Coordinates of C-alpha atoms and ligand atoms in Angstrom, one line a residue:
M671 CA 0.4 0.2 0.6
S672 CA 1.0 3.7 -0.7
S673 CA 2.3 5.5 2.1
E674 CA -0.6 8.6 0.9
P675 CA -4.3 7.5 2.2
R676 CA -1.7 7.5 6.5
R677 CA 0.6 10.9 5.1
V678 CA -3.4 12.5 4.6
L679 CA -4.9 11.3 7.4
R680 CA -1.4 13.1 9.5
W681 CA -2.3 16.1 7.9
N682 CA -5.9 16.1 8.5
R683 CA -4.9 15.7 11.8
L684 CA -3.0 18.5 12.8
V685 CA -5.3 21.0 10.1
D686 CA -7.8 19.4 13.4
H687 CA -4.5 21.2 16.1
V688 CA -4.3 23.9 13.7
E689 CA -7.1 25.8 13.4
P690 CA -7.0 26.6 17.1
V691 CA -4.5 28.3 17.5
N692 CA -3.9 30.8 19.9
L693 CA -0.9 32.8 18.6
R694 CA -0.3 35.0 22.0
T695 CA 1.3 37.7 20.0
D696 CA 1.4 40.0 23.3
V697 CA 4.1 37.9 24.4
P698 CA 7.4 37.1 23.4
H699 CA 8.4 33.7 22.6
S700 CA 11.2 32.3 22.5
A701 CA 11.0 30.6 19.0
R702 CA 10.5 33.8 17.8
V703 CA 12.6 35.5 18.8
Y704 CA 15.0 32.9 17.8
D705 CA 13.9 33.8 14.4
Y706 CA 14.5 37.9 14.7
F707 CA 17.7 36.8 15.8
L708 CA 18.3 34.8 12.1
G709 CA 16.5 37.3 10.2
G710 CA 13.1 35.5 10.1
K711 CA 9.7 36.9 9.3
D712 CA 7.3 34.6 12.0
N713 CA 7.7 37.4 14.9
F714 CA 5.8 39.7 16.3
P715 CA 6.5 43.3 17.5
A716 CA 7.1 41.1 21.7
D717 CA 9.2 39.3 20.1
R718 CA 11.6 42.1 18.3
E719 CA 11.9 44.6 21.3
A720 CA 13.3 40.9 23.7
A721 CA 15.4 40.9 20.7
E722 CA 16.3 44.1 20.7
Q723 CA 16.9 44.8 24.4
T724 CA 18.4 41.7 24.4
L725 CA 20.5 42.9 21.4
A726 CA 21.4 46.0 23.4
I727 CA 22.7 43.9 26.2
F728 CA 24.9 41.2 24.1
P729 CA 24.8 43.0 19.8
D730 CA 26.4 39.2 19.2
M731 CA 23.4 37.4 19.7
R732 CA 23.1 36.5 16.3
T733 CA 26.9 34.7 15.5
G734 CA 25.8 33.0 18.4
A735 CA 22.4 31.8 16.7
R736 CA 23.6 31.0 12.8
E737 CA 26.6 28.9 14.6
N738 CA 24.0 26.7 16.6
R739 CA 22.3 26.8 12.9
A740 CA 25.9 26.3 11.8
F741 CA 26.7 22.9 13.2
L742 CA 22.8 21.7 12.8
H743 CA 24.2 21.4 9.6
R744 CA 27.2 19.7 9.9
A745 CA 26.6 17.3 13.2
T746 CA 23.8 16.0 11.0
R747 CA 25.9 15.4 7.5
K748 CA 28.4 13.4 9.7
L749 CA 24.7 11.7 11.7
V750 CA 23.8 10.4 8.2
G751 CA 26.9 10.8 6.1
E752 CA 30.0 9.6 7.6
L753 CA 28.2 7.2 10.8
G754 CA 25.3 6.2 8.9
L755 CA 21.9 7.3 10.9
R756 CA 18.6 7.8 9.0
Q757 CA 16.4 8.4 11.9
F758 CA 15.7 11.9 13.9
I759 CA 13.9 12.5 17.5
D760 CA 14.4 16.3 16.7
I761 CA 12.7 17.8 19.9
G762 CA 12.5 21.8 19.6
T763 CA 12.3 22.2 16.5
G764 CA 11.7 25.8 15.5
I765 CA 10.3 28.2 13.3
P766 CA 11.4 26.0 9.7
T767 CA 14.5 28.0 8.9
S768 CA 16.1 26.8 5.5
P769 CA 18.3 24.0 5.4
N770 CA 16.4 22.3 8.1
L771 CA 16.9 18.9 9.7
H772 CA 14.7 16.9 7.4
E773 CA 16.7 19.0 4.2
V774 CA 20.1 17.8 5.5
A775 CA 19.1 14.8 6.3
Q776 CA 17.8 13.7 3.3
E777 CA 20.4 15.5 0.5
S778 CA 22.6 12.4 1.8
A779 CA 19.8 9.8 2.4
K780 CA 16.7 10.3 0.8
D781 CA 15.5 7.6 3.2
A782 CA 16.0 9.4 6.1
H783 CA 13.5 9.5 8.3
I784 CA 12.9 12.7 11.0
V785 CA 9.5 13.1 13.9
Y786 CA 10.0 17.0 14.8
V787 CA 8.4 18.0 18.2
D788 CA 7.8 21.6 19.7
N789 CA 6.1 23.2 22.1
D790 CA 5.5 26.6 19.9
P791 CA 1.5 26.8 18.1
I792 CA 3.4 29.0 15.2
V793 CA 5.8 26.4 15.4
L794 CA 3.0 24.3 15.2
A795 CA 1.5 26.7 12.3
H796 CA 4.4 26.1 10.0
A797 CA 3.9 21.5 10.8
R798 CA 3.0 21.5 6.9
A799 CA 6.2 23.2 5.4
L800 CA 8.8 20.4 8.0
L801 CA 6.6 17.8 7.0
T802 CA 7.4 18.0 3.0
G803 CA 10.1 15.4 2.4
S804 CA 11.8 12.6 0.1
T805 CA 9.6 10.2 -1.1
Q806 CA 11.4 7.6 0.2
G807 CA 12.0 9.3 3.5
R808 CA 9.1 10.7 6.1
T809 CA 8.3 14.0 7.8
A810 CA 6.2 14.4 10.8
Y811 CA 5.5 16.5 13.6
L812 CA 4.2 16.2 17.1
D813 CA 2.6 19.3 18.6
A814 CA 4.1 18.7 22.4
D815 CA 6.5 19.9 25.4
L816 CA 10.0 17.7 26.2
R817 CA 8.7 17.2 29.8
E818 CA 6.3 15.0 28.3
P819 CA 8.5 12.3 28.1
E820 CA 5.7 9.8 27.9
K821 CA 3.6 11.7 25.2
I822 CA 6.5 12.6 23.0
L823 CA 7.9 8.6 23.2
R824 CA 3.9 6.2 22.6
S825 CA 2.8 8.7 20.3
T826 CA 1.6 7.7 17.2
E827 CA 3.6 10.2 15.0
L828 CA 7.1 8.6 16.3
A829 CA 5.3 4.6 16.0
E830 CA 4.0 5.5 12.6
T831 CA 7.4 6.7 11.6
L832 CA 10.7 5.6 13.0
D833 CA 11.8 1.9 14.5
L834 CA 12.9 2.6 17.5
D835 CA 14.5 -1.0 17.8
Q836 CA 16.6 0.7 15.7
P837 CA 19.2 3.6 15.9
L838 CA 18.1 6.8 16.2
V839 CA 19.6 11.0 16.7
L840 CA 17.1 12.3 19.7
S841 CA 18.9 16.2 18.6
L842 CA 18.1 18.4 21.3
I843 CA 19.2 22.0 20.0
A844 CA 19.2 24.8 21.4
V845 CA 15.9 24.1 23.5
L846 CA 17.5 22.6 27.1
H847 CA 18.6 25.8 28.8
F848 CA 14.6 26.7 28.2
I849 CA 14.4 24.2 31.0
P850 CA 14.4 25.4 34.5
A851 CA 16.1 23.4 37.3
S852 CA 12.9 22.6 38.5
D853 CA 11.8 21.2 35.8
D854 CA 14.4 18.2 36.6
P855 CA 16.0 18.5 32.5
Y856 CA 18.1 15.9 34.3
G857 CA 15.4 13.5 34.3
L858 CA 14.4 13.9 31.2
V859 CA 16.8 13.3 29.4
R860 CA 17.6 10.1 30.3
R861 CA 14.2 9.6 30.3
Y862 CA 14.8 10.6 26.0
T863 CA 18.2 8.8 26.2
E864 CA 17.3 4.6 28.1
I865 CA 15.3 4.1 25.0
L866 CA 17.3 4.7 22.4
P867 CA 18.9 1.3 21.9
S868 CA 22.7 0.6 21.3
G869 CA 24.7 2.6 18.2
S870 CA 22.2 5.9 19.3
Y871 CA 23.5 9.4 18.9
V872 CA 22.3 12.4 20.7
V873 CA 23.0 15.7 19.5
L874 CA 22.7 18.9 21.6
T875 CA 23.6 22.7 22.0
H876 CA 23.0 24.6 25.0
A877 CA 23.7 28.5 25.9
T878 CA 26.1 29.3 28.5
G879 CA 27.4 31.9 30.9
D880 CA 31.2 29.9 30.8
F881 CA 33.1 33.1 28.0
A882 CA 31.0 35.9 28.7
P883 CA 29.3 35.7 33.0
E884 CA 27.7 38.5 33.0
A885 CA 26.1 39.7 29.7
A886 CA 24.8 35.9 30.1
A887 CA 22.9 36.8 32.5
K888 CA 21.3 40.2 31.8
V889 CA 19.8 38.4 28.9
S890 CA 18.6 35.1 31.2
A891 CA 17.3 38.2 33.0
T892 CA 15.5 39.9 30.0
Y893 CA 14.2 36.3 29.1
Q894 CA 12.7 35.8 32.7
A895 CA 11.9 39.5 32.6
R896 CA 9.5 39.0 30.1
G897 CA 8.3 35.1 30.6
I898 CA 11.0 32.5 29.2
A899 CA 12.6 30.3 31.7
L900 CA 16.8 30.9 30.4
T901 CA 19.0 28.8 32.0
P902 CA 23.0 29.0 30.8
R903 CA 24.1 26.3 32.2
S904 CA 28.4 25.8 32.4
R905 CA 30.1 22.8 30.3
S906 CA 30.8 20.2 33.1
E907 CA 26.6 20.9 33.7
I908 CA 26.2 20.2 30.3
E909 CA 28.2 16.7 30.0
D910 CA 26.8 16.1 32.8
F911 CA 23.3 15.2 30.4
L912 CA 25.7 13.3 28.6
T913 CA 26.3 10.6 31.7
G914 CA 26.8 6.8 30.2
L915 CA 27.8 8.0 26.9
E916 CA 30.6 7.8 25.0
L917 CA 31.9 11.7 23.8
V918 CA 32.5 11.4 19.9
D919 CA 35.8 14.1 19.3
P920 CA 36.1 17.0 20.4
G921 CA 33.3 16.8 23.1
V922 CA 31.4 20.1 25.0
V923 CA 32.9 22.5 22.7
P924 CA 32.3 25.8 21.3
V925 CA 29.1 25.1 18.4
H926 CA 31.9 27.0 15.4
R927 CA 34.9 24.8 17.3
W928 CA 33.0 21.6 16.6
H929 CA 34.6 20.0 13.0
P930 CA 34.4 23.2 11.4
E931 CA 34.4 22.4 7.6
E932 CA 36.5 25.2 6.3
N933 CA 39.0 28.3 7.8
T934 CA 37.6 30.9 7.5
G935 CA 40.5 32.4 8.3
E936 CA 39.4 34.9 11.2
E937 CA 39.4 33.9 14.1
L938 CA 35.4 33.8 15.8
A939 CA 35.8 33.9 19.5
D940 CA 34.1 32.1 22.3
D941 CA 32.3 34.9 24.3
R942 CA 30.6 35.9 20.8
V943 CA 29.5 32.8 21.0
N944 CA 28.3 31.5 23.9
V945 CA 26.8 28.3 22.7
Y946 CA 28.6 24.8 23.1
G947 CA 28.1 21.9 20.5
V948 CA 28.2 18.2 21.9
L949 CA 27.8 14.5 20.0
A950 CA 27.2 11.0 22.4
R951 CA 27.1 7.3 20.9
V952 CA 24.9 5.7 23.0
P953 CA 27.6 2.3 23.9
Ligands
SAM1021 C1 16.0 29.1 19.9 S1 14.5 27.3 19.2 C2 15.8 26.6 18.6 C3 15.3 26.3 17.3 C4 16.5 24.3 16.1 N1 15.8 23.7 17.2 C5 17.8 25.0 16.4 O1 19.0 25.2 16.5 O2 18.0 26.3 15.4 C6 14.1 26.6 21.0 C7 13.3 25.6 20.1 O3 12.6 24.8 21.2 C8 10.7 25.1 21.5 N2 11.3 24.6 22.9 C9 11.2 25.9 23.9 N3 11.4 25.4 24.8 C10 10.0 23.2 24.7 C11 9.9 22.3 25.4 N4 9.8 22.3 27.2 N5 8.9 21.3 24.8 C12 9.4 21.8 23.4 N6 10.1 22.8 22.3 C13 10.4 23.4 23.5 C14 10.8 26.5 21.8 O4 9.2 26.9 21.2 C15 12.2 26.7 20.1 O5 10.9 26.6 19.1

């Protein structure tokens, strides 16, 4: 049987969800503030105000956002092209920004399968763009919160799109810093990693105050004052997310130092990026 009827069904379910979406444009959302940093158009005055306040404290915020995206692309190419992975769960997907994870993955392997997960209504509203993949590959979207691992892990989207007995990639790119200590981020990550079969990988990036502690504290306060919990973490706190996994060389490093592809001749200082990235293998 062709997979087309199922796709249509899934899209119908999605449309049912989309109609009552309340974008709450009166308050900033992390997905839209980040979209503004990346030069996107899916943001509103409240998001732009939060972003501009952040840029006033930390003018290099855009550099960090761009380097974070570049890491996502390099890590995905390595995972698919070199390490042979074909399945991804991407939690904290963000507003589609080309090239998206599935586009990078399916460039190397057309049969790559991706489940995108985000809790922001605007990302849900854009899910149609995320559901277009290669004909051999599959892409699904789940409207869920990282803090609901059971909902995500038992979802039809996961079961229908991925083979959970085969190695897969858990992608947590620029999302864990939105999970404060009170929500048990370490317990949550463990809940996801414990179901990953041997040979799976976790790829993550995370904001840090290691290089510019004062600016990081001010940026967090700016977000916090607008209702977004932002918790930068140190290198060792980020490593702690990966306890029991094998860190792939070079371990936890600023994203622009992780397997850089080209030498532009210009040295980018770590305190202009302030985002760590790491890839780890499930033994
Ligand atoms: C900074 S953006 C990162 C987007 C993309 N991963 C990237 O790095 O380009 C963070 C994304 O995480 C999502 N997010 C934040 N907290 C979340 C949560 N508790 N559950 C699911 N998604 C969340 C936001 O809605 C936003 O889309």
